[in-house]
Short mmCIF file of C-alpha atoms and ligand atoms in Angstrom, two decimals:
data_model
loop_
_atom_site.label_atom_id
_atom_site.label_comp_id
_atom_site.label_asym_id
_atom_site.label_seq_id
_atom_site.Cartn_x
_atom_site.Cartn_y
_atom_site.Cartn_z
CA UNK A 74 -2.96 43.04 -20.96
CA UNK A 75 -0.09 42.51 -19.35
CA UNK A 76 2.42 39.77 -18.81
CA UNK A 77 2.87 38.45 -15.20
CA UNK A 78 4.97 35.57 -13.72
CA UNK A 79 3.24 33.60 -10.94
CA UNK A 80 4.94 31.32 -8.68
CA UNK A 81 2.58 28.42 -7.57
CA UNK A 82 3.99 26.28 -5.03
CA UNK A 83 6.02 24.55 -3.23
CA UNK A 84 3.53 25.46 -0.48
CA UNK A 85 0.49 26.54 -1.57
CA UNK A 86 -3.33 26.37 -1.16
CA UNK A 87 -4.28 24.51 -4.17
CA UNK A 88 -1.56 22.06 -4.17
CA UNK A 89 -1.51 19.32 -1.41
CA UNK A 90 2.08 18.69 -2.06
CA UNK A 91 5.17 20.39 -2.80
CA UNK A 92 5.99 21.41 -6.45
CA UNK A 93 6.81 24.49 -7.69
CA UNK A 94 5.44 25.62 -10.95
CA UNK A 95 6.51 28.89 -12.35
CA UNK A 96 3.91 29.90 -14.68
CA UNK A 97 3.97 33.36 -17.00
CA UNK A 98 0.70 34.77 -17.98
CA UNK A 99 -0.72 37.13 -20.18
CA UNK A 100 -3.52 38.60 -18.79
CA UNK A 101 -5.38 34.97 -17.15
CA UNK A 102 -3.99 33.23 -19.76
CA UNK A 103 -1.37 30.67 -19.33
CA UNK A 104 1.75 31.13 -21.62
CA UNK A 105 4.32 28.99 -20.25
CA UNK A 106 4.93 26.49 -17.33
CA UNK A 107 8.23 25.53 -15.80
CA UNK A 108 7.96 22.76 -12.99
CA UNK A 109 10.53 22.28 -10.50
CA UNK A 110 10.76 19.22 -8.74
CA UNK A 111 12.75 18.15 -5.70
CA UNK A 112 11.56 19.37 -2.68
CA UNK A 113 10.78 16.21 -0.92
CA UNK A 114 13.30 13.79 -1.87
CA UNK A 115 13.73 11.30 0.99
CA UNK A 116 16.65 9.22 -0.49
CA UNK A 117 14.62 5.77 -0.78
CA UNK A 118 16.93 4.74 -3.51
CA UNK A 119 19.69 4.95 -1.26
CA UNK A 120 17.84 3.22 1.99
CA UNK A 121 16.74 0.79 0.11
CA UNK A 122 20.60 -0.47 -0.58
CA UNK A 123 20.97 -0.28 3.19
CA UNK A 124 18.29 -2.94 4.31
CA UNK A 125 17.51 -6.72 3.29
CA UNK A 126 15.12 -7.96 0.85
CA UNK A 127 12.67 -8.52 3.42
CA UNK A 128 12.67 -5.32 5.02
CA UNK A 129 12.62 -3.61 1.68
CA UNK A 130 8.77 -5.18 1.23
CA UNK A 131 7.77 -2.31 3.79
CA UNK A 132 10.10 0.04 2.68
CA UNK A 133 8.58 0.10 -0.93
CA UNK A 134 5.21 -0.01 0.74
CA UNK A 135 5.90 3.44 1.76
CA UNK A 136 7.23 5.13 -1.18
CA UNK A 137 3.34 6.04 -1.83
CA UNK A 138 0.24 5.51 0.41
CA UNK A 139 -1.98 5.55 -3.03
CA UNK A 140 -0.29 3.00 -4.39
CA UNK A 141 0.70 1.16 -1.71
CA UNK A 142 0.05 -2.11 -2.98
CA UNK A 143 1.70 -1.83 -6.24
CA UNK A 144 5.23 -0.95 -5.14
CA UNK A 145 5.50 -3.91 -3.03
CA UNK A 146 3.90 -5.93 -5.40
CA UNK A 147 6.31 -5.15 -8.48
CA UNK A 148 9.23 -5.26 -6.03
CA UNK A 149 8.24 -8.92 -4.76
CA UNK A 150 7.78 -9.73 -8.56
CA UNK A 151 11.24 -8.93 -9.64
CA UNK A 152 12.89 -10.47 -6.02
CA UNK A 153 10.74 -13.32 -7.16
CA UNK A 154 12.10 -13.47 -10.92
CA UNK A 155 15.66 -13.48 -9.66
CA UNK A 156 15.11 -16.28 -7.28
CA UNK A 157 12.82 -18.50 -9.55
CA UNK A 158 10.00 -18.58 -7.27
CA UNK A 159 6.58 -19.43 -8.72
CA UNK A 160 3.64 -17.75 -6.36
CA UNK A 161 0.96 -20.39 -5.45
CA UNK A 162 -2.33 -19.68 -7.33
CA UNK A 163 -4.19 -18.53 -4.57
CA UNK A 164 -1.39 -16.07 -4.00
CA UNK A 165 -2.01 -14.71 -7.11
CA UNK A 166 -5.51 -14.29 -6.93
CA UNK A 167 -5.19 -12.56 -3.54
CA UNK A 168 -2.88 -10.13 -5.22
CA UNK A 169 -5.04 -8.91 -7.68
CA UNK A 170 -7.83 -8.72 -5.14
CA UNK A 171 -5.36 -6.33 -2.99
CA UNK A 172 -4.52 -4.17 -6.27
CA UNK A 173 -8.38 -3.95 -7.22
CA UNK A 174 -9.18 -2.92 -3.50
CA UNK A 175 -6.72 -0.17 -3.63
CA UNK A 176 -7.52 0.70 -7.21
CA UNK A 177 -11.35 1.90 -6.29
CA UNK A 178 -10.11 3.65 -3.18
CA UNK A 179 -7.44 5.73 -5.25
CA UNK A 180 -9.21 6.84 -8.19
CA UNK A 181 -12.18 7.71 -5.97
CA UNK A 182 -10.25 9.88 -4.00
CA UNK A 183 -9.06 11.47 -6.80
CA UNK A 184 -12.42 12.10 -8.25
CA UNK A 185 -13.24 13.25 -4.92
CA UNK A 186 -10.72 16.39 -4.88
CA UNK A 187 -11.76 17.28 -8.41
CA UNK A 188 -14.94 18.19 -6.83
CA UNK A 189 -13.65 19.93 -4.06
CA UNK A 190 -11.33 21.94 -6.66
CA UNK A 191 -14.25 22.61 -8.81
CA UNK A 192 -15.95 24.11 -5.41
CA UNK A 193 -18.42 21.27 -5.26
CA UNK A 194 -17.64 20.75 -1.46
CA UNK A 195 -20.94 18.79 -0.65
CA UNK A 196 -20.13 16.07 -3.98
CA UNK A 197 -16.58 16.02 -2.82
CA UNK A 198 -17.56 14.89 0.66
CA UNK A 199 -20.04 12.60 -0.62
CA UNK A 200 -17.44 11.10 -2.80
CA UNK A 201 -14.83 10.38 0.00
CA UNK A 202 -17.90 8.85 2.24
CA UNK A 203 -18.31 6.58 -0.61
CA UNK A 204 -14.61 5.72 -0.73
CA UNK A 205 -14.71 5.64 3.17
CA UNK A 206 -16.63 2.11 2.63
CA UNK A 207 -13.38 0.84 0.98
CA UNK A 208 -11.11 1.78 3.84
CA UNK A 209 -13.47 -0.06 5.92
CA UNK A 210 -12.86 -2.71 3.90
CA UNK A 211 -9.18 -2.38 3.98
CA UNK A 212 -9.13 -2.32 7.74
CA UNK A 213 -11.50 -4.97 8.31
CA UNK A 214 -9.15 -7.31 5.41
CA UNK A 215 -5.65 -6.09 5.96
CA UNK A 216 -5.63 -4.31 9.29
CA UNK A 217 -4.56 -0.81 7.96
CA UNK A 218 -6.67 1.64 5.78
CA UNK A 219 -3.65 2.60 3.65
CA UNK A 220 -0.78 0.40 3.73
CA UNK A 221 -2.60 -2.89 3.52
CA UNK A 222 0.85 -4.88 3.93
CA UNK A 223 -0.72 -7.71 1.47
CA UNK A 224 2.66 -8.59 0.04
CA UNK A 225 5.69 -10.30 0.73
CA UNK A 226 8.38 -12.40 -1.22
CA UNK A 227 6.98 -15.65 -2.32
CA UNK A 228 3.32 -14.87 -2.09
CA UNK A 229 0.83 -12.45 0.36
CA UNK A 230 0.58 -12.21 3.56
CA UNK A 231 -3.28 -12.55 4.62
CA UNK A 232 -5.99 -14.76 3.54
CA UNK A 233 -9.80 -14.38 3.59
CA UNK A 234 -12.10 -16.88 5.19
CA UNK A 235 -15.77 -17.40 3.67
CA UNK A 236 -16.55 -15.30 6.48
CA UNK A 237 -14.68 -12.32 5.32
CA UNK A 238 -15.74 -12.99 1.42
CA UNK A 239 -19.14 -12.55 2.54
CA UNK A 240 -18.41 -9.16 3.75
CA UNK A 241 -16.29 -8.14 1.03
CA UNK A 242 -19.12 -9.04 -1.32
CA UNK A 243 -21.71 -7.38 0.83
CA UNK A 244 -19.66 -4.16 0.86
CA UNK A 245 -19.02 -4.41 -2.93
CA UNK A 246 -22.91 -4.81 -3.24
CA UNK A 247 -23.17 -1.61 -1.20
CA UNK A 248 -20.63 -0.02 -3.10
CA UNK A 249 -22.16 -0.59 -7.08
CA UNK A 250 -25.04 1.53 -6.80
CA UNK A 251 -22.94 4.46 -5.01
CA UNK A 252 -20.51 4.08 -7.41
CA UNK A 253 -22.90 3.89 -10.63
CA UNK A 254 -24.65 7.45 -8.96
CA UNK A 255 -21.24 9.20 -8.84
CA UNK A 256 -20.79 8.26 -12.10
CA UNK A 257 -24.03 9.71 -13.46
CA UNK A 258 -23.37 13.07 -11.42
CA UNK A 259 -20.31 13.49 -13.13
CA UNK A 260 -21.24 12.40 -16.33
CA UNK A 261 -24.04 15.03 -16.04
CA UNK A 262 -23.87 17.58 -13.58
CA UNK A 263 -23.73 20.90 -15.33
CA UNK A 264 -21.05 22.61 -12.86
CA UNK A 265 -18.60 19.64 -13.08
CA UNK A 266 -19.18 19.77 -17.21
CA UNK A 267 -18.51 23.59 -17.12
CA UNK A 268 -15.09 23.46 -15.30
CA UNK A 269 -14.12 19.86 -16.70
CA UNK A 270 -14.91 19.76 -20.44
CA UNK A 271 -12.21 20.86 -22.76
CA UNK A 272 -10.23 21.71 -20.26
CA UNK A 273 -6.67 20.94 -20.28
CA UNK A 274 -6.51 18.60 -23.17
CA UNK A 275 -4.00 16.52 -23.86
CA UNK A 276 -4.20 15.08 -27.45
CA UNK A 277 -3.35 12.02 -28.87
CA UNK A 278 -0.42 12.60 -30.51
CA UNK A 279 1.05 14.74 -27.51
CA UNK A 280 0.27 11.81 -25.25
CA UNK A 281 2.22 9.60 -27.33
CA UNK A 282 5.06 11.94 -27.22
CA UNK A 283 4.98 12.64 -23.52
CA UNK A 284 4.65 8.80 -22.89
CA UNK A 285 2.14 8.88 -20.28
CA UNK A 286 0.83 5.93 -18.58
CA UNK A 287 -2.28 5.00 -16.83
CA UNK A 288 -6.01 6.74 -16.75
CA UNK A 289 -3.74 9.91 -18.15
CA UNK A 290 -2.98 8.07 -21.22
CA UNK A 291 -6.30 5.99 -21.51
CA UNK A 292 -8.60 9.17 -21.58
CA UNK A 293 -6.43 10.89 -24.61
CA UNK A 294 -7.17 7.39 -26.82
CA UNK A 295 -4.22 5.27 -26.33
CA UNK A 296 -5.46 1.70 -25.33
CA UNK A 297 -2.70 0.61 -22.97
CA UNK A 298 -3.04 -1.39 -19.52
CA UNK A 299 -0.23 -3.64 -17.88
CA UNK A 300 -3.00 -5.62 -17.00
CA UNK A 301 -3.79 -6.70 -20.28
CA UNK A 302 -0.59 -6.20 -22.26
CA UNK A 303 1.48 -7.97 -19.80
CA UNK A 304 -0.69 -9.93 -17.15
CA UNK A 305 0.67 -10.51 -13.53
CA UNK A 306 -0.86 -12.06 -10.54
CA UNK A 307 -4.25 -13.49 -11.68
CA UNK A 308 -4.95 -10.94 -14.52
CA UNK A 309 -4.42 -13.41 -17.05
CA UNK A 310 -7.12 -15.20 -15.66
CA UNK A 311 -9.49 -12.80 -15.46
CA UNK A 312 -11.67 -10.59 -18.02
CA UNK A 313 -10.21 -7.23 -17.73
CA UNK A 314 -11.92 -4.48 -19.71
CA UNK A 315 -9.91 -1.65 -20.80
CA UNK A 316 -11.63 1.89 -21.20
CA UNK A 317 -10.79 4.19 -23.61
CA UNK A 318 -12.03 8.21 -24.26
CA UNK A 319 -11.01 10.03 -27.14
CA UNK A 320 -11.01 13.54 -25.80
CA UNK A 321 -7.87 14.06 -23.32
CA UNK A 322 -9.38 16.57 -21.38
CA UNK A 323 -10.20 16.91 -17.21
CA UNK A 324 -13.22 15.51 -17.60
CA UNK A 325 -12.29 11.99 -19.74
CA UNK A 326 -9.64 11.35 -17.10
CA UNK A 327 -12.24 11.64 -14.52
CA UNK A 328 -14.91 9.64 -16.01
CA UNK A 329 -11.61 6.72 -16.82
CA UNK A 330 -11.20 6.59 -13.24
CA UNK A 331 -14.67 6.15 -12.11
CA UNK A 332 -15.17 3.53 -14.88
CA UNK A 333 -12.17 1.58 -13.70
CA UNK A 334 -13.38 2.16 -9.84
CA UNK A 335 -16.97 0.37 -11.42
CA UNK A 336 -14.91 -2.36 -13.55
CA UNK A 337 -12.29 -2.89 -10.31
CA UNK A 338 -15.64 -4.03 -8.32
CA UNK A 339 -16.49 -6.73 -11.11
CA UNK A 340 -12.73 -7.88 -11.26
CA UNK A 341 -13.05 -8.26 -7.59
CA UNK A 342 -16.01 -10.35 -8.12
CA UNK A 343 -14.25 -12.51 -10.53
CA UNK A 344 -11.53 -13.18 -8.38
CA UNK A 345 -13.51 -14.22 -5.26
CA UNK A 346 -15.61 -16.52 -8.00
CA UNK A 347 -12.49 -18.59 -9.17
CA UNK A 348 -10.52 -18.06 -5.77
CA UNK A 349 -8.27 -21.66 -5.71
CA UNK A 350 -7.56 -23.33 -2.38
CA UNK A 351 -4.16 -23.83 -1.13
CA UNK A 352 -1.28 -22.22 0.40
CA UNK A 353 -0.90 -18.22 0.17
CA UNK A 354 2.88 -18.54 0.35
CA UNK A 355 5.53 -20.63 -1.92
CA UNK A 356 7.63 -21.55 1.17
CA UNK A 357 6.95 -21.33 4.98
CA UNK A 358 10.23 -20.01 5.56
CA UNK A 359 12.25 -17.20 4.22
CA UNK A 360 14.01 -18.18 0.72
CA UNK A 361 17.67 -17.37 -0.18
CA UNK A 362 17.72 -14.55 -3.01
CA UNK A 363 20.78 -15.43 -5.30
CA UNK A 364 22.33 -12.95 -7.64
CA UNK A 365 20.84 -11.69 -10.52
CA UNK A 366 18.65 -8.57 -11.91
CA UNK A 367 15.19 -8.36 -13.01
CA UNK A 368 12.69 -6.25 -14.20
CA UNK A 369 8.85 -6.30 -13.37
CA UNK A 370 6.03 -3.99 -13.82
CA UNK A 371 2.23 -3.58 -12.73
CA UNK A 372 -0.40 -0.94 -13.33
CA UNK A 373 -0.75 0.94 -10.32
CA UNK A 374 -3.92 3.38 -10.02
CA UNK A 375 -1.80 6.16 -11.64
CA UNK A 376 -0.46 3.97 -14.58
CA UNK A 377 2.29 1.47 -15.92
CA UNK A 378 4.82 0.99 -12.47
CA UNK A 379 8.18 -0.56 -13.41
CA UNK A 380 11.01 -1.95 -10.80
CA UNK A 381 14.52 -2.90 -11.57
CA UNK A 382 16.19 -5.05 -9.18
CA UNK A 383 19.99 -6.18 -8.79
CA UNK A 384 21.10 -8.32 -6.60
CA UNK A 385 25.07 -9.53 -5.61
CA UNK A 386 25.66 -11.84 -2.99
CA UNK A 387 24.73 -9.83 -0.24
CA UNK A 388 20.96 -10.07 1.28
CA UNK A 389 20.47 -6.01 0.69
CA UNK A 390 20.05 -5.47 -3.11
CA UNK A 391 22.58 -3.57 -4.89
CA UNK A 392 20.61 -1.06 -6.96
CA UNK A 393 16.40 -0.48 -7.19
CA UNK A 394 15.41 1.66 -9.97
CA UNK A 395 12.14 2.54 -10.17
CA UNK A 396 9.96 4.23 -13.46
CA UNK A 397 7.03 5.56 -11.45
CA UNK A 398 3.87 6.35 -13.57
CA UNK A 399 3.52 10.17 -12.33
CA UNK A 400 6.85 10.85 -13.68
CA UNK A 401 5.70 10.78 -17.18
CA UNK A 402 2.44 12.21 -16.64
CA UNK A 403 4.04 15.42 -15.19
CA UNK A 404 5.49 15.82 -18.07
CA UNK A 405 2.40 16.28 -20.00
CA UNK A 406 1.46 19.02 -18.05
CA UNK A 407 3.41 21.66 -19.60
CA UNK A 408 0.74 20.65 -22.56
CA UNK A 409 -2.18 20.61 -20.69
CA UNK A 410 -1.59 24.04 -19.41
CA UNK A 411 -0.68 25.77 -22.35
CA UNK A 412 -3.49 28.42 -22.80
CA UNK A 413 -5.20 27.39 -19.82
CA UNK A 414 -6.95 29.86 -17.48
CA UNK A 415 -5.31 30.74 -14.07
CA UNK A 416 -8.20 29.25 -12.32
CA UNK A 417 -8.14 26.03 -13.67
CA UNK A 418 -4.36 25.20 -12.87
CA UNK A 419 -5.34 23.23 -9.89
CA UNK A 420 -7.86 21.13 -11.61
CA UNK A 421 -5.28 20.18 -14.58
CA UNK A 422 -2.95 19.36 -12.01
CA UNK A 423 -4.77 17.19 -9.85
CA UNK A 424 -6.22 15.72 -13.19
CA UNK A 425 -3.15 13.72 -13.97
CA UNK A 426 -3.64 12.34 -10.40
CA UNK A 427 0.00 13.52 -9.58
CA UNK A 428 1.83 11.73 -6.84
CA UNK A 429 4.98 13.83 -5.37
CA UNK A 430 5.81 11.11 -3.13
CA UNK A 431 7.02 8.57 -5.73
CA UNK A 432 7.84 11.06 -8.55
CA UNK A 433 10.62 12.19 -5.89
CA UNK A 434 10.82 9.37 -3.08
CA UNK B 258 -29.22 13.56 -11.55
CA UNK B 259 -29.72 15.76 -9.30
CA UNK B 260 -27.21 16.09 -6.69
CA UNK B 261 -29.85 17.52 -4.49
CA UNK B 262 -31.43 14.06 -3.97
CA UNK B 263 -28.30 12.66 -2.52
CA UNK B 264 -27.87 16.06 -0.59
CA UNK B 265 -31.02 15.49 1.55
CA UNK B 266 -30.16 11.33 2.02
CA UNK B 267 -27.05 12.16 3.66
CA UNK B 268 -28.51 14.68 5.60
CA UNK B 269 -31.71 12.79 6.78
CA UNK B 270 -28.84 9.91 7.38
CA UNK B 271 -27.29 12.34 10.15
CA UNK B 272 -23.34 12.55 10.57
CA UNK B 273 -21.26 9.58 9.84
CA UNK B 274 -18.31 10.65 11.84
CA UNK B 275 -17.68 9.06 15.24
CA UNK B 276 -17.66 11.56 18.19
CA UNK B 277 -14.23 10.02 19.51
CA UNK B 278 -12.74 10.56 21.87
CA UNK B 279 -16.26 10.72 23.73
CA UNK B 280 -17.19 7.41 22.46
CA UNK B 281 -15.59 4.36 21.33
CA UNK B 282 -14.14 4.30 18.13
CA UNK B 283 -14.90 0.98 15.69
CA UNK B 284 -11.92 -1.33 15.45
CA UNK B 285 -11.89 -4.23 13.09
CA UNK B 286 -10.58 -7.42 14.55
CA UNK B 287 -7.50 -7.40 12.41
CA UNK B 288 -6.26 -4.11 12.96
CA UNK B 289 -2.80 -4.02 12.60
CA UNK B 290 -2.09 -2.32 16.45
CA UNK B 291 0.38 -2.90 19.40
CA UNK B 292 2.73 -5.76 19.00
CA UNK B 293 2.49 -8.03 21.86
CA UNK B 294 5.37 -10.18 22.89
CA UNK B 295 5.32 -13.84 24.59
CA UNK B 296 8.87 -14.38 26.16
CA UNK B 297 7.71 -18.05 26.78
CA UNK B 298 7.35 -19.08 22.91
CA UNK B 299 10.35 -17.13 21.77
CA UNK B 300 12.78 -19.13 20.03
CA UNK B 301 15.62 -16.28 20.04
CA UNK B 302 15.63 -17.09 16.03
CA UNK B 303 15.81 -13.07 15.63
CA UNK B 304 13.92 -13.60 12.72
CA UNK B 305 11.76 -10.79 13.76
CA UNK B 306 14.90 -8.52 14.09
CA UNK B 307 15.80 -9.09 10.57
CA UNK B 308 12.48 -8.59 8.75
CA UNK B 309 11.83 -5.34 10.87
CA UNK B 310 12.40 -2.21 8.23
CA UNK B 311 12.32 0.48 10.73
CA UNK B 312 14.65 -1.34 13.10
CA UNK B 313 11.81 -1.34 16.08
CA UNK B 314 12.88 -4.62 17.20
CA UNK B 315 16.84 -5.19 18.68
CA UNK B 316 18.17 -8.15 20.52
CA UNK B 317 21.32 -7.68 22.46
CA UNK B 318 23.41 -10.07 24.87
CA UNK B 319 23.33 -8.94 28.76
CA UNK B 320 25.13 -10.92 31.11
CA UNK B 321 21.52 -12.29 31.95
CA UNK B 322 20.77 -13.83 28.70
CA UNK B 323 19.51 -12.55 25.44
CA UNK B 324 17.36 -9.48 25.81
CA UNK B 325 14.66 -8.47 23.11
CA UNK B 326 13.92 -5.20 22.97
CA UNK B 327 10.86 -3.41 20.95
CA UNK B 328 10.26 0.12 20.50
CA UNK B 329 6.45 0.97 19.87
CA UNK B 330 7.51 4.49 18.56
CA UNK B 331 9.50 2.97 16.28
CA UNK B 332 7.27 0.48 14.75
CA UNK B 333 5.33 0.97 11.69
CA UNK B 334 2.76 -1.79 12.37
CA UNK B 335 3.76 -3.61 8.94
CA UNK B 336 3.08 -6.95 10.40
CA UNK B 337 6.17 -8.57 8.94
CA UNK B 338 7.59 -9.76 12.25
CA UNK B 339 4.27 -11.29 13.48
CA UNK B 340 4.19 -12.90 9.65
CA UNK B 341 7.76 -14.54 10.08
CA UNK B 342 7.80 -15.31 13.72
CA UNK B 343 7.97 -19.23 13.65
CA UNK B 344 6.03 -19.41 17.05
CA UNK B 345 3.40 -17.05 18.49
CA UNK B 346 6.02 -15.03 20.37
CA UNK B 347 5.01 -11.98 18.64
CA UNK B 348 1.49 -11.12 17.89
CA UNK B 349 -0.16 -8.03 16.77
CA UNK B 350 -3.15 -6.77 18.69
CA UNK B 351 -6.13 -4.51 17.92
CA UNK B 352 -4.79 -1.74 20.17
CA UNK B 353 -4.23 1.55 18.32
CA UNK B 354 -4.27 3.44 21.38
CA UNK B 355 -0.84 4.57 21.38
CA UNK B 356 -0.72 8.35 22.60
CA UNK B 357 1.17 9.16 25.65
CA UNK B 358 3.03 11.97 27.09
CA UNK B 359 6.44 12.92 26.04
CA UNK B 360 8.03 11.88 29.51
CA UNK B 361 6.85 8.46 28.78
CA UNK B 362 8.34 7.59 25.63
CA UNK B 363 10.93 5.99 27.23
CA UNK B 364 8.44 3.34 28.50
CA UNK B 365 6.85 2.75 25.20
CA UNK B 366 9.16 -0.49 24.80
CA UNK B 367 9.13 -4.21 25.48
CA UNK B 368 12.15 -5.33 27.37
CA UNK B 369 12.51 -8.82 28.31
CA UNK B 370 15.49 -11.36 28.76
CA UNK B 371 15.87 -14.92 27.95
CA UNK B 372 18.00 -15.83 30.27
CA UNK B 373 20.98 -18.38 30.52
CA UNK B 374 20.63 -21.37 32.47
CA UNK B 375 22.68 -24.55 32.94
CA UNK B 376 21.77 -27.20 30.35
CA UNK B 377 20.34 -30.15 32.58
CA UNK B 378 21.92 -32.48 29.95
CA UNK B 379 25.17 -31.44 30.35
CA UNK B 380 25.45 -28.60 32.37
CA UNK B 381 26.62 -26.12 29.81
CA UNK B 382 25.43 -22.36 29.97
CA UNK B 383 22.48 -22.11 27.33
CA UNK B 384 19.82 -19.95 26.45
CA UNK B 385 16.61 -20.64 27.85
CA UNK B 386 15.01 -20.22 24.30
CA UNK B 387 11.79 -22.26 23.13
CA UNK B 388 12.82 -24.98 20.83
CA UNK B 389 11.90 -24.19 16.79
CA UNK B 390 9.10 -25.68 15.92
CA UNK B 391 9.54 -25.62 12.21
CA UNK B 392 9.62 -28.98 10.67
CA UNK B 393 8.67 -31.03 13.99
CA UNK B 394 6.23 -33.59 13.46
CA UNK B 395 4.37 -34.73 15.52
CA UNK B 396 4.17 -30.92 16.96
CA UNK B 397 6.03 -30.38 20.46
CA UNK B 398 4.04 -31.03 23.48
CA UNK B 399 3.91 -28.06 26.29
CA UNK B 400 5.78 -30.78 28.46
CA UNK B 401 8.32 -31.58 25.39
CA UNK B 402 8.77 -27.66 24.92
CA UNK B 403 9.77 -27.37 28.69
CA UNK B 404 12.27 -30.11 28.44
CA UNK B 405 13.79 -28.65 25.41
CA UNK B 406 14.09 -25.07 26.88
CA UNK B 407 16.45 -26.69 29.51
CA UNK B 408 18.77 -28.14 27.23
CA UNK B 409 21.46 -26.66 25.06
CA UNK B 410 21.68 -27.02 21.16
CA UNK B 411 23.53 -30.24 21.51
CA UNK B 412 21.55 -31.86 23.67
CA UNK B 413 18.58 -30.78 22.38
CA UNK B 414 19.46 -32.30 18.84
CA UNK B 415 20.23 -35.47 20.79
CA UNK B 416 16.68 -35.77 22.49
CA UNK B 417 15.37 -34.68 19.03
CA UNK B 418 16.80 -37.64 17.78
CA UNK B 419 15.83 -40.17 20.12
CA UNK B 420 12.27 -38.88 19.91
CA UNK B 421 12.81 -40.27 16.32
CA UNK B 422 12.28 -36.98 14.37
CA UNK B 423 14.65 -35.00 12.45
CA UNK B 424 14.01 -31.24 12.95
S1 LIG C 11 4.94 -4.61 13.07
FE1 LIG C 11 6.49 -4.13 11.34
S2 LIG C 11 7.83 -2.49 12.11
FE2 LIG C 11 6.55 -3.25 13.83
S3 LIG C 11 8.18 -4.67 14.92
FE3 LIG C 11 7.06 -5.49 13.41
S4 LIG C 11 8.20 -5.83 11.83
FE4 LIG C 11 9.00 -4.27 13.21
S1 LIG C 12 10.56 -16.84 17.97
FE1 LIG C 12 9.53 -15.21 16.91
S2 LIG C 12 9.88 -13.50 18.65
FE2 LIG C 12 11.53 -14.83 19.20
S3 LIG C 12 13.42 -14.19 18.01
FE3 LIG C 12 12.14 -15.42 16.50
S4 LIG C 12 10.94 -14.21 15.43
FE4 LIG C 12 11.57 -13.37 16.98
#
């Protein structure tokens, strides 16, 4: 068998986003992978220093559409820390609800795409159809399918009345059997198992070395979840189970996401049960933000998201720095792809739930 | 679990897509769509301009007054302007039917002017904007809003003080 070098990307049928992989293969087995990023750099780090604190709530939301609640949330948390603002209890619960609604939709999306890459189109469409229920929920409660605009400095911009709580509970109740059914399929269906079990393995030690986060870490046995380790919003008052699996293969990552989507539904119920009355923002008018710096983090669907913000006397931040979850998970791809079959490359890449828009921002 | 069961169930249920544009598409009540502007309620505080990330809202001074300008095609429908507007001058409708011919693009905007008038108290040139309702208790009556609109900032303050409330 001979050696080849295959270029995959930056525009390629198997990848939805532009990333360039140079893959050295021996026969149909991968020997080495070189990943080159930087094809869609949008200059958000520059743009954010050209806008004021409030405009940036919206700019950060546009960094990634799937984690679009986590970015403004971490950003707002950092600004609130600088200004010494304590958000009202109701806002904390509403932030957690927004976070979990986004998590359900994001995880189902990734798991759906896995079915598509396996070639199981009817399952793909079914999962996307189930996810559509969450999209409708987002549109009904927040007014948009992706950029839900829940956060602002000092609280949240949306509220739910008893009628909408009823609607939300009704939709969640309908979603539970549908998600359970999907979990069962991914757990037992032979065509899914054949393409995902033992594929793209990342061992516990490698996961620690690469510093992976989110479902990728938890599927490799690392029990790490920001919602539990460093609770924000209302998570210190919620019972958040952390799902962990040992095998670190594509299947484990998909199962972690499915179980977390299921758990997210329970968390939303917990929030609705405990939802306190009161205001949704700390102050009616826009607060003044003093100079200072702060770090805030939250658990985005793809893992731990960290924001660093530095303010001076100007209303615009002097510096905002991200540590996005996908950045660390990309690194692990080099290990996952080693000795993989060429036909499994797309499945393995998808299994880290790659987000190029936040990695290259 | 056998996926065939789900497959058959979905088949029986029929398509879940909407035949748009041949039939109306479902639009939730809270849908954040096209911005509406009510000149009569605008205080000219420019909070909306300051929070608008893409710069879809601009104010400029014209000989006639303070011009509010809003470009629909620049808007990202974030709702920040509605949230921070102290009155109901800006609101988001559920209208998302924004497709238009390229030739109409310069018409995809709201342009309205808060005119200059002579203050009915002192005669000074001033903007006929609505008064800022923040912190005013009890709230302005419609008559008071009209009275305030015709006053300059200094006379407004005097009228408020006579009313016995600090704004
Ligand atoms: S909705 Fe957002 S983008 Fe549109 S005008 Fe208002 S602040 Fe600007
Ligand atoms: S009153 Fe509302 S619409 Fe008028 S300038 Fe202020 S924020 Fe803008």
